[in-house]
Coordinates of C-alpha atoms in Angstrom, one line a residue:
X784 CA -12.1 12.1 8.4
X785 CA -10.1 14.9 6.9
X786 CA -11.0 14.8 3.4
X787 CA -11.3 17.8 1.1
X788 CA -14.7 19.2 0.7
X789 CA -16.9 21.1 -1.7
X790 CA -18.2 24.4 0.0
X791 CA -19.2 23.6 3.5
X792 CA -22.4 22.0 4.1
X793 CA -23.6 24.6 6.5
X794 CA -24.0 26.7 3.9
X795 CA -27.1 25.4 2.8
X796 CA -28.2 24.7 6.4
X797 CA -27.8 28.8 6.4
X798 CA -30.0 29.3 3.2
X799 CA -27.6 29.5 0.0
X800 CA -29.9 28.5 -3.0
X801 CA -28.1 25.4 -3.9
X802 CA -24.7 24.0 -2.8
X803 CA -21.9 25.3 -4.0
X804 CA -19.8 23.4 -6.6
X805 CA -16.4 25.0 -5.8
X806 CA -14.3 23.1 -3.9
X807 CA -12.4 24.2 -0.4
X808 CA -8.8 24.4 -0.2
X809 CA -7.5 20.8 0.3
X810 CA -7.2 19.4 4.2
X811 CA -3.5 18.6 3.5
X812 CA -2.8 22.7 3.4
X813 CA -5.3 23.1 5.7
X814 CA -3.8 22.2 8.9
X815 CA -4.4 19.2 11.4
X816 CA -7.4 18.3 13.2
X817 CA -7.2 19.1 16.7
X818 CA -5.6 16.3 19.0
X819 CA -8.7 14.3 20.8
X820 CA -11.3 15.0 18.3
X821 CA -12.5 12.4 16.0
X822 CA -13.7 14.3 12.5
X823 CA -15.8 13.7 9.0
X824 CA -16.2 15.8 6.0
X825 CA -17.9 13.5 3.7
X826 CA -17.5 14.7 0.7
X827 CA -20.5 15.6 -1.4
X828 CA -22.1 16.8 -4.5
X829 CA -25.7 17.6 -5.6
X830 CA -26.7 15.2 -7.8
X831 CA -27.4 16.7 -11.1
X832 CA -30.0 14.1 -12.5
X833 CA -33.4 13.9 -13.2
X834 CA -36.2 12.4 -10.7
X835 CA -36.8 9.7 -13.5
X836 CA -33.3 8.7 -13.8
X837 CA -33.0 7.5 -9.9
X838 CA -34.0 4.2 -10.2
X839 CA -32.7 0.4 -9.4
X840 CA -31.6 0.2 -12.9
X841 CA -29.7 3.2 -13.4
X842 CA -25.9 2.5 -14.7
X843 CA -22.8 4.4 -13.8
X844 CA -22.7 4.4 -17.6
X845 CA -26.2 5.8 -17.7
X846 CA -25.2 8.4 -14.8
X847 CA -22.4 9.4 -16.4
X848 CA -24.1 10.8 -19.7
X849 CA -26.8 12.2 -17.8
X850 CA -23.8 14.4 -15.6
X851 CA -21.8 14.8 -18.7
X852 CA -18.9 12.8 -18.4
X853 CA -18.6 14.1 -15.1
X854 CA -19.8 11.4 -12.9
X855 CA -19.5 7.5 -12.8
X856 CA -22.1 7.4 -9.8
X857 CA -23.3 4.0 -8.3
X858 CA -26.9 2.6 -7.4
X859 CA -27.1 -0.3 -5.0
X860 CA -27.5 -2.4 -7.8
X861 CA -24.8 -1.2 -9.4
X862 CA -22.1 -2.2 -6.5
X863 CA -23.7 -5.7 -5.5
X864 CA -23.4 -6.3 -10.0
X865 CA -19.3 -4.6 -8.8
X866 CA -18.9 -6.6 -6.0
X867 CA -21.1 -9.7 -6.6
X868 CA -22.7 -8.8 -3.7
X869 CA -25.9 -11.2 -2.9
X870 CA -29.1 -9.8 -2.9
X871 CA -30.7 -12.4 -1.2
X872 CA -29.4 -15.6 0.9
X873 CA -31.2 -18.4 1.6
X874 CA -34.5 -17.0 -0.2
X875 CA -34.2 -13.9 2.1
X876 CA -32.8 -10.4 1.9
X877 CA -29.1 -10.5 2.5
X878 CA -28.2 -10.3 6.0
X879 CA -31.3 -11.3 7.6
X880 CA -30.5 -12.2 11.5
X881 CA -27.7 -10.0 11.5
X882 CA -27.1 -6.2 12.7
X883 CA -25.2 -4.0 11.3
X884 CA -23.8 -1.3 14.3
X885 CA -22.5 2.5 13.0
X886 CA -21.1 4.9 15.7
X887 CA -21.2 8.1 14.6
X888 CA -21.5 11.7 16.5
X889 CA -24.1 13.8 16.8
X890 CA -26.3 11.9 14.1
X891 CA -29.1 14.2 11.8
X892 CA -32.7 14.8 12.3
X893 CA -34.0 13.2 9.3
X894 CA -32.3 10.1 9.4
X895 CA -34.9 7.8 9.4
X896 CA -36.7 9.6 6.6
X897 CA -34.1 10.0 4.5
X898 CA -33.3 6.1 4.4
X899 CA -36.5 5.3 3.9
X900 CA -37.0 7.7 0.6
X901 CA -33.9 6.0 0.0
X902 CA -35.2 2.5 0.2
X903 CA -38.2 3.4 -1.7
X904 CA -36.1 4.6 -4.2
X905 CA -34.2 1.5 -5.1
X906 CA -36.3 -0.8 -4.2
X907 CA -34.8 -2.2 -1.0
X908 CA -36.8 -3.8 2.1
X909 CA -38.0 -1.6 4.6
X910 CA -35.2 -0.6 6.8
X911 CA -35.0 -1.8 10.9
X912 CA -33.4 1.4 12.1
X913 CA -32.5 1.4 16.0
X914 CA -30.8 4.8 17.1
X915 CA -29.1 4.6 20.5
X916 CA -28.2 7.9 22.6
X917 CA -25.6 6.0 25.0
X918 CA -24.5 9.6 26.2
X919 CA -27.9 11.0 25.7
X920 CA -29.3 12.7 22.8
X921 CA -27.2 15.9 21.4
X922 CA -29.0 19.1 20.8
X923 CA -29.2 19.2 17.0
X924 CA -28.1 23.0 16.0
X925 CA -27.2 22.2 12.2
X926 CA -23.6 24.4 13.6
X927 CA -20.1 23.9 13.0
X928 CA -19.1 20.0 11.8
X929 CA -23.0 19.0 12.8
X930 CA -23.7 19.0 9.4
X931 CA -21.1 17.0 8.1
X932 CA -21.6 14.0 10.6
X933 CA -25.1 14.5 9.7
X934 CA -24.2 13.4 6.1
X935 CA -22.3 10.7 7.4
X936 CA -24.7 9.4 9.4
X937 CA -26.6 9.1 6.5
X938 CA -24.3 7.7 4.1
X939 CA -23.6 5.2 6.6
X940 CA -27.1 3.9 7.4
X941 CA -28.3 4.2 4.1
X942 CA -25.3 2.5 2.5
X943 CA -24.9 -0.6 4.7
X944 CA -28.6 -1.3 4.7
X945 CA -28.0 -1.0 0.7
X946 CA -25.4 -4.0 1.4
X947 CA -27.0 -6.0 3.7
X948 CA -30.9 -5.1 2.8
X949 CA -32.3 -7.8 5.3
X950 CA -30.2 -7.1 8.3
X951 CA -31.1 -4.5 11.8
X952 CA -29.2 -1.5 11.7
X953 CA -28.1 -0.2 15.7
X954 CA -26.7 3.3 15.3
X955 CA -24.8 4.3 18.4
X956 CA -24.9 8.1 18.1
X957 CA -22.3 9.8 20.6
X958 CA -23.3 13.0 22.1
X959 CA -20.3 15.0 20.4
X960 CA -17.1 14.6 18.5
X961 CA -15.0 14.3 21.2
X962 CA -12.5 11.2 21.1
X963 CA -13.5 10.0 24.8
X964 CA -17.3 10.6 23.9
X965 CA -17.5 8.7 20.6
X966 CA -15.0 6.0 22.4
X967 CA -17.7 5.5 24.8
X968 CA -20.2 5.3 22.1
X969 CA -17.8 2.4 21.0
X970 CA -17.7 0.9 24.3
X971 CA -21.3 1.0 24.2
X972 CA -21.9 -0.9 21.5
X973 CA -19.1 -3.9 22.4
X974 CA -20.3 -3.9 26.1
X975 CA -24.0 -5.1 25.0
X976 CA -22.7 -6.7 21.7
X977 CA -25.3 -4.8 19.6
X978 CA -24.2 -7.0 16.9
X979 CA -22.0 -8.9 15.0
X980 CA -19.8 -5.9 12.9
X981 CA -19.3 -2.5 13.7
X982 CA -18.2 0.1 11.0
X983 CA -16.4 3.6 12.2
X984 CA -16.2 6.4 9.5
X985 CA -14.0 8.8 11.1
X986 CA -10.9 8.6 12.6
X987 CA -8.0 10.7 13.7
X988 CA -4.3 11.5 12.2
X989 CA -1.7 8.9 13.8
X990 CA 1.0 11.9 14.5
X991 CA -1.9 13.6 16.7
X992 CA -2.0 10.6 19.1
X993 CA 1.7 9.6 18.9
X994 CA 3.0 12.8 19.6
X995 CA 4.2 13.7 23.1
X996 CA 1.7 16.1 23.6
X997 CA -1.0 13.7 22.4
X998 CA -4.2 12.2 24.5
X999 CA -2.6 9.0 24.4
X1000 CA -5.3 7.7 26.4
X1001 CA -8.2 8.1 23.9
X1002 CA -6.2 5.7 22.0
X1003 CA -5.7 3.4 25.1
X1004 CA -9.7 3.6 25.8
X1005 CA -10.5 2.9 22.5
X1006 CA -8.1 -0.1 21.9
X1007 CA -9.4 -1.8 25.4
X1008 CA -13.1 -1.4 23.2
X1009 CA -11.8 -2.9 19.9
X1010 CA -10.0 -6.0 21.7
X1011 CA -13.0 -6.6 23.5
X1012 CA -15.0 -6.7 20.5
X1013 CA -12.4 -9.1 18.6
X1014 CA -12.6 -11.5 21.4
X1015 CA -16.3 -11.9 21.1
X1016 CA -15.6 -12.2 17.4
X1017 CA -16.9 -9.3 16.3
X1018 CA -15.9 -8.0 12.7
X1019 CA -14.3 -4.1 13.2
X1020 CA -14.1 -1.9 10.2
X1021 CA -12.5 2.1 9.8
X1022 CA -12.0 4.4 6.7
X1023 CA -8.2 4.9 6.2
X1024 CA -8.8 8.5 5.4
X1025 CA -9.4 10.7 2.7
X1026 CA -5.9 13.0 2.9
X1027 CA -3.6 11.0 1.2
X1028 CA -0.6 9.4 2.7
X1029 CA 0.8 12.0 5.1
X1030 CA -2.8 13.8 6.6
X1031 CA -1.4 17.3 5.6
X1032 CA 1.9 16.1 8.1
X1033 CA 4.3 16.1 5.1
X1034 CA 5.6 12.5 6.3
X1035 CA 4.2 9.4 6.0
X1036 CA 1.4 9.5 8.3
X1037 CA -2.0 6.6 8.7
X1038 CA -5.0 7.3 10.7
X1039 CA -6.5 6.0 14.0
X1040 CA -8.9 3.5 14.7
X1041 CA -7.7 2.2 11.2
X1042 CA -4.4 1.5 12.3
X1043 CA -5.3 -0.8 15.2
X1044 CA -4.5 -4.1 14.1
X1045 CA -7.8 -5.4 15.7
X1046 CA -9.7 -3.0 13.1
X1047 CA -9.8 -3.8 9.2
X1048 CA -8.5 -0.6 7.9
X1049 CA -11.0 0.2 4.4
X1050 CA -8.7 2.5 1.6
X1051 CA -10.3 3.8 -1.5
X1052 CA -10.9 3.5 -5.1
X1053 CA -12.4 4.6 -8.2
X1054 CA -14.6 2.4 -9.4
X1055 CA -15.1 1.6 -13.3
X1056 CA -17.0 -0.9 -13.8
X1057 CA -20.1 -1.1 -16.2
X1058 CA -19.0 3.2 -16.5
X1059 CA -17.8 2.6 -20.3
X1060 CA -14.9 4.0 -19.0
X1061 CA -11.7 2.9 -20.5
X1062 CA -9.8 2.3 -17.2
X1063 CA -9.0 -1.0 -14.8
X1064 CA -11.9 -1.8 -13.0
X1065 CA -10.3 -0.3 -10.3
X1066 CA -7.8 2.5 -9.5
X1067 CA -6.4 3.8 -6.6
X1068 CA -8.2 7.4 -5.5
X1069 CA -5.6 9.9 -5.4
X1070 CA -7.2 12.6 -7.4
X1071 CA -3.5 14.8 -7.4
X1072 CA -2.1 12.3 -9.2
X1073 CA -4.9 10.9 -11.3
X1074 CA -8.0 13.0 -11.0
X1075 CA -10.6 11.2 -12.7
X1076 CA -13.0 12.1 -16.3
X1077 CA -12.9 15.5 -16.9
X1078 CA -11.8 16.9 -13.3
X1079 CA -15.0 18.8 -12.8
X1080 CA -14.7 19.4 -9.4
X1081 CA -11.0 19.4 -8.6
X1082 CA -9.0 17.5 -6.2
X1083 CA -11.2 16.6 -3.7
X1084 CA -9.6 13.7 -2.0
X1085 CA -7.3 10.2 -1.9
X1086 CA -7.0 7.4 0.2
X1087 CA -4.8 7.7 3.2
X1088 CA -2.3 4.4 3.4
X1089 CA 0.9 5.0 5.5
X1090 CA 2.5 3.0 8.0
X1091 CA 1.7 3.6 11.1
X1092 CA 3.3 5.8 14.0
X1093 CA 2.4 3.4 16.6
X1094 CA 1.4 0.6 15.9
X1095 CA 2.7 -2.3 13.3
X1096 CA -0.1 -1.5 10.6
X1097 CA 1.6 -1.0 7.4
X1098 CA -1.5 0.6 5.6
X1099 CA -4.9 -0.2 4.1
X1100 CA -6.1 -3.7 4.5
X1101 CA -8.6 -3.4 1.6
X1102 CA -10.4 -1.1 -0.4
X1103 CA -13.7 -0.2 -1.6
X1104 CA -15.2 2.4 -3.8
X1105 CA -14.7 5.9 -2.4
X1106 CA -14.6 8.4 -5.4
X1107 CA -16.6 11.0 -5.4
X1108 CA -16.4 11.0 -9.6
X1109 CA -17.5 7.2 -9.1
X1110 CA -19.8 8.8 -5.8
X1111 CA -22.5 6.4 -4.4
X1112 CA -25.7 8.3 -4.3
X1113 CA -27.4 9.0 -0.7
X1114 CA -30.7 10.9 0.2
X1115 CA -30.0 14.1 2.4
X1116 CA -33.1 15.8 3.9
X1117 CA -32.0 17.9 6.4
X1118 CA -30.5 20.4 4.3
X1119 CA -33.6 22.3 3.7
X1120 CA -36.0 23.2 0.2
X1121 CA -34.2 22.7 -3.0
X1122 CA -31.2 21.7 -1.3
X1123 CA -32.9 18.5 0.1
X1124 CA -32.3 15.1 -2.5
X1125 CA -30.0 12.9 -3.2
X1126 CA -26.4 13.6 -3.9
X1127 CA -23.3 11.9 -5.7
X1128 CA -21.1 11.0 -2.0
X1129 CA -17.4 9.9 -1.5
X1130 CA -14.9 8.9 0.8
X1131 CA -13.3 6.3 2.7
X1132 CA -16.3 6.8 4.8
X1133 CA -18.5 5.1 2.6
X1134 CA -16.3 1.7 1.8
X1135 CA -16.3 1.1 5.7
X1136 CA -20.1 0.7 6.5
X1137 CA -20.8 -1.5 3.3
X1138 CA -17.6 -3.6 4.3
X1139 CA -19.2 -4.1 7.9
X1140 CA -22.5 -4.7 5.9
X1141 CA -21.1 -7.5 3.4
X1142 CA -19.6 -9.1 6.0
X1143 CA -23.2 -9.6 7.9
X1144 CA -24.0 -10.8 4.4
X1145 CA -21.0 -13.4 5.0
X1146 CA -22.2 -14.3 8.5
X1147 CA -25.6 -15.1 7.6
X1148 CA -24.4 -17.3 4.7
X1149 CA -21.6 -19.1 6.5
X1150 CA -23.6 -19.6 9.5
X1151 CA -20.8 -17.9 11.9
X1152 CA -19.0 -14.9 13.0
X1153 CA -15.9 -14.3 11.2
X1154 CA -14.1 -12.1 13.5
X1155 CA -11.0 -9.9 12.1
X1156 CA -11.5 -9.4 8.4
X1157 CA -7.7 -8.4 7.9
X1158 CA -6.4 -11.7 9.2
X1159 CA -8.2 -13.4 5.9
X1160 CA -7.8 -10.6 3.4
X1161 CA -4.3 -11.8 2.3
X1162 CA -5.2 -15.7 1.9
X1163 CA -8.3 -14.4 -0.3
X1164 CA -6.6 -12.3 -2.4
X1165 CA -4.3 -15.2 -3.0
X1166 CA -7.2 -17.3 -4.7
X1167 CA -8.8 -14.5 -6.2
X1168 CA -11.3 -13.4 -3.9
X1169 CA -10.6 -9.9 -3.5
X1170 CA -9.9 -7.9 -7.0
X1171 CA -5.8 -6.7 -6.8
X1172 CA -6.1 -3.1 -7.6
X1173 CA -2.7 -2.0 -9.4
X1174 CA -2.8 1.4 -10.2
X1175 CA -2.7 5.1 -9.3
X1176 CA -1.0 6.5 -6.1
X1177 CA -2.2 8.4 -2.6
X1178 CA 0.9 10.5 -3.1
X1179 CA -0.3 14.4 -2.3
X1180 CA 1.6 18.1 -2.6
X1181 CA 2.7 18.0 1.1
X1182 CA 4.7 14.2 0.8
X1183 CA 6.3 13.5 -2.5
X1184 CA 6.8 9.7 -1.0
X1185 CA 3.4 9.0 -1.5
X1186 CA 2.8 5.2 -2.0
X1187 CA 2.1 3.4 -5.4
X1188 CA -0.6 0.6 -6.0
X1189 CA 1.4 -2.5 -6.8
X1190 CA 0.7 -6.3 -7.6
X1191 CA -0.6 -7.8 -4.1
X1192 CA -0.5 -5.9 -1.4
X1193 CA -0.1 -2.2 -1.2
X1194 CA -0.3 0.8 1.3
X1195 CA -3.3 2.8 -0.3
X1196 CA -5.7 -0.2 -1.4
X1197 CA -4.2 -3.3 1.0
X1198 CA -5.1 -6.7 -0.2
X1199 CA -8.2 -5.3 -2.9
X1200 CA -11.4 -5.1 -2.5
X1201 CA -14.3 -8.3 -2.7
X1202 CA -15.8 -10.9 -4.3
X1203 CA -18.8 -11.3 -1.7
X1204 CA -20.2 -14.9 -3.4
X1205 CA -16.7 -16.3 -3.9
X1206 CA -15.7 -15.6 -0.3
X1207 CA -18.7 -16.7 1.2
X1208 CA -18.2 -20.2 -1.2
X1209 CA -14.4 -20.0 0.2
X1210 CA -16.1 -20.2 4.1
X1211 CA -18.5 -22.8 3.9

């Protein structure tokens, strides 16, 4: 949801040679989104490594030699070693019995394809992929933001069944961008309970639904959907956005669904770990202020974190990876001849899905739902089950109030982001 972006992907989708490196002008100059319309731009970048080096064991150490310094990227087995994330419970693949559910718009063409080259690629489990059309199937033209959800609909897929390699995916694809569409989508997937989390990797800018002219319903529609879902105890997850702390507004400004309080709002980091890099394990992703290793691609994003305009959210309620310098790498195959492999991806976007997916991890373990993640984040932190991230900022050229990283909880990264064995040893 309004991040910056390298060249627009339907550039490729229209024939260029290879995707272009050079960034856009950044969202926060760029002007709102437009009031009722729920957007992505995952951010992206061709991966510039060899077919040999794309392998379970490849390092963000390894990956950052082979990109020259450039990029810290991450493998599946490089975020569960982060995140002491499980790879099996039980004797089974994480996750087993549960289902991971993504809403996304318009989806992509290759999805299922591309998460099972994925798969192969790192060895998972063969995916369970079920792809519902509640508002029937869009028309896929490869136009306007098409191809942007299209990479988001693969990030998503391929990154929660990365997290939770034993457990169904059900991805409710909404038949456009529109907030009523993909809040039916939503409605869709809580109505039949498709499963026991639900990640959403888009969102909208807080002053465009608080403002008088606003479609204060979509909100309304939406929230009805997400307290629903709570009540059944279903776990709720949403990117807190990838403009910094104001979305271009120039005043402190969050992000909806992330600022429901019934939805665990996901900010972003850079993540160091096993990357050589001399850094905290973590940092807050605000390339203005701290743009990471040599800054080969420019500013290209930070981790929204304001209060909220309407609601009493104060912020993130924890973080994840979301660094496009410490990018997770996803399989794209809709893009067309050489433009088709995998590529270094960041964003809030992808710390949501694999939060929904750890938490089916958690289920499966614990042997019950767990229902809001946000109401447990701050008694975790306090014994050390989420990693306090304490530095960097989300501030960004438009708001010089941006907010800081501090000890416990803070705007851009909430309470931190997990240890998956300790809390699932905490909820036993």
């Amino acid at each position: 949801m309004k991040p910056r972006t390298f060249v627009s992907v339907a550039l490729a989708l229209a024939g260029a040679a290879t995707l272009a490196v050079a960034v856009t002008a950044p969202a926060s100059a760029a002007g709102p989104d437009t009031s009722g319309v729920y957007s992505v731009h995952p951010i992206i970048e061709k991966a510039a490594l060899s077919a040999k080096a794309i392998t379970p064991a490849l390092t963000p150490s390894q990956c950052l030699a082979q990109t020259a310094g450039r990029v810290a990227c991450q493998t599946p087995q490089s975020i569960r070693d982060a995140y002491d994330i499980p790879a099996t419970i039980g004797g089974v693949p994480a996750g087993t019995g549960q289902t991971v559910v993504i809403v996304d718009a318009f989806g992509s063409p290759t999805v299922a394809s591309d998460l099972a080259t994925f798969s192969a690629a790192f060895g998972l489990p063969a995916p369970d992929l079920t792809v519902y059309y509640p508002g029937g199937k869009p028309t896929w033209n490869g136009r306007g933001t098409q191809a942007d959800w299209a990479v988001e609909t693969s990030l998503d897929v391929q990154w929660a069944h990365a997290v939770a390699p034993g457990a169904k995916i059900a991805l409710v694809i909404a038949a456009n961008d529109h907030g009523a569409t993909i809040d039916n989508a939503i409605g869709y997937a809580v109505d039949n309970k498709l499963g026991n989390v639900l990640s959403m990797s888009f969102g909208e800018s807080d002053n465009l639904i608080s403002s008088p002219n606003a479609n204060n319903g979509q909100a309304l529609q939406a929230r009805k959907s997400f307290e629903k879902g709570a009540a059944q105890g279903m776990s709720l997850f949403a990117s807190s956005g990838d403009a910094g702390s104001d979305n271009g507004a120039g005043f402190a400004n969050f992000a909806f669904p992330a600022s429901e309080p019934t939805v665990t709002a996901v900010g972003g980091t850079n993540l160091w770990t096993n990357s050589g890099v001399s850094q905290p394990r973590e940092t807050v992703w605000g390339d203005y202020s701290h743009c990471p290793l040599t800054c080969a691609f420019g500013v290209v994003g930070e981790t929204g974190g304001a209060p909220s305009l309407f609601t009493a959210k104060g912020g993130s309620d924890v973080s994840y990876n979301a660094s496009v310098y410490t990018g997770v790498l996803t399989y794209l195959g809709f893009l067309g001849g050489d433009n088709n492999g995998f590529y270094f991806v960041g964003g809030t976007s992808a710390g949501s899905p694999q939060w929904a997916a750890l938490t089916a991890d958690v289920i499966q373990a614990v042997g019950h739902t767990v229902g809001n993640v946000s109401q447990y984040a701050q008694g975790w932190a306090s014994t050390g089950l989420l990693y306090d991230v304490t530095v960097g900022d989300n501030t960004t050229p438009t708001f010089g109030g941006g907010f800081s990283a501090t000890a416990g909880w803070d705007r851009p990264t909430g309470w931190g982001t997990p240890d998956v064995n300790g809390i699932i040893d905490a909820l036993k």
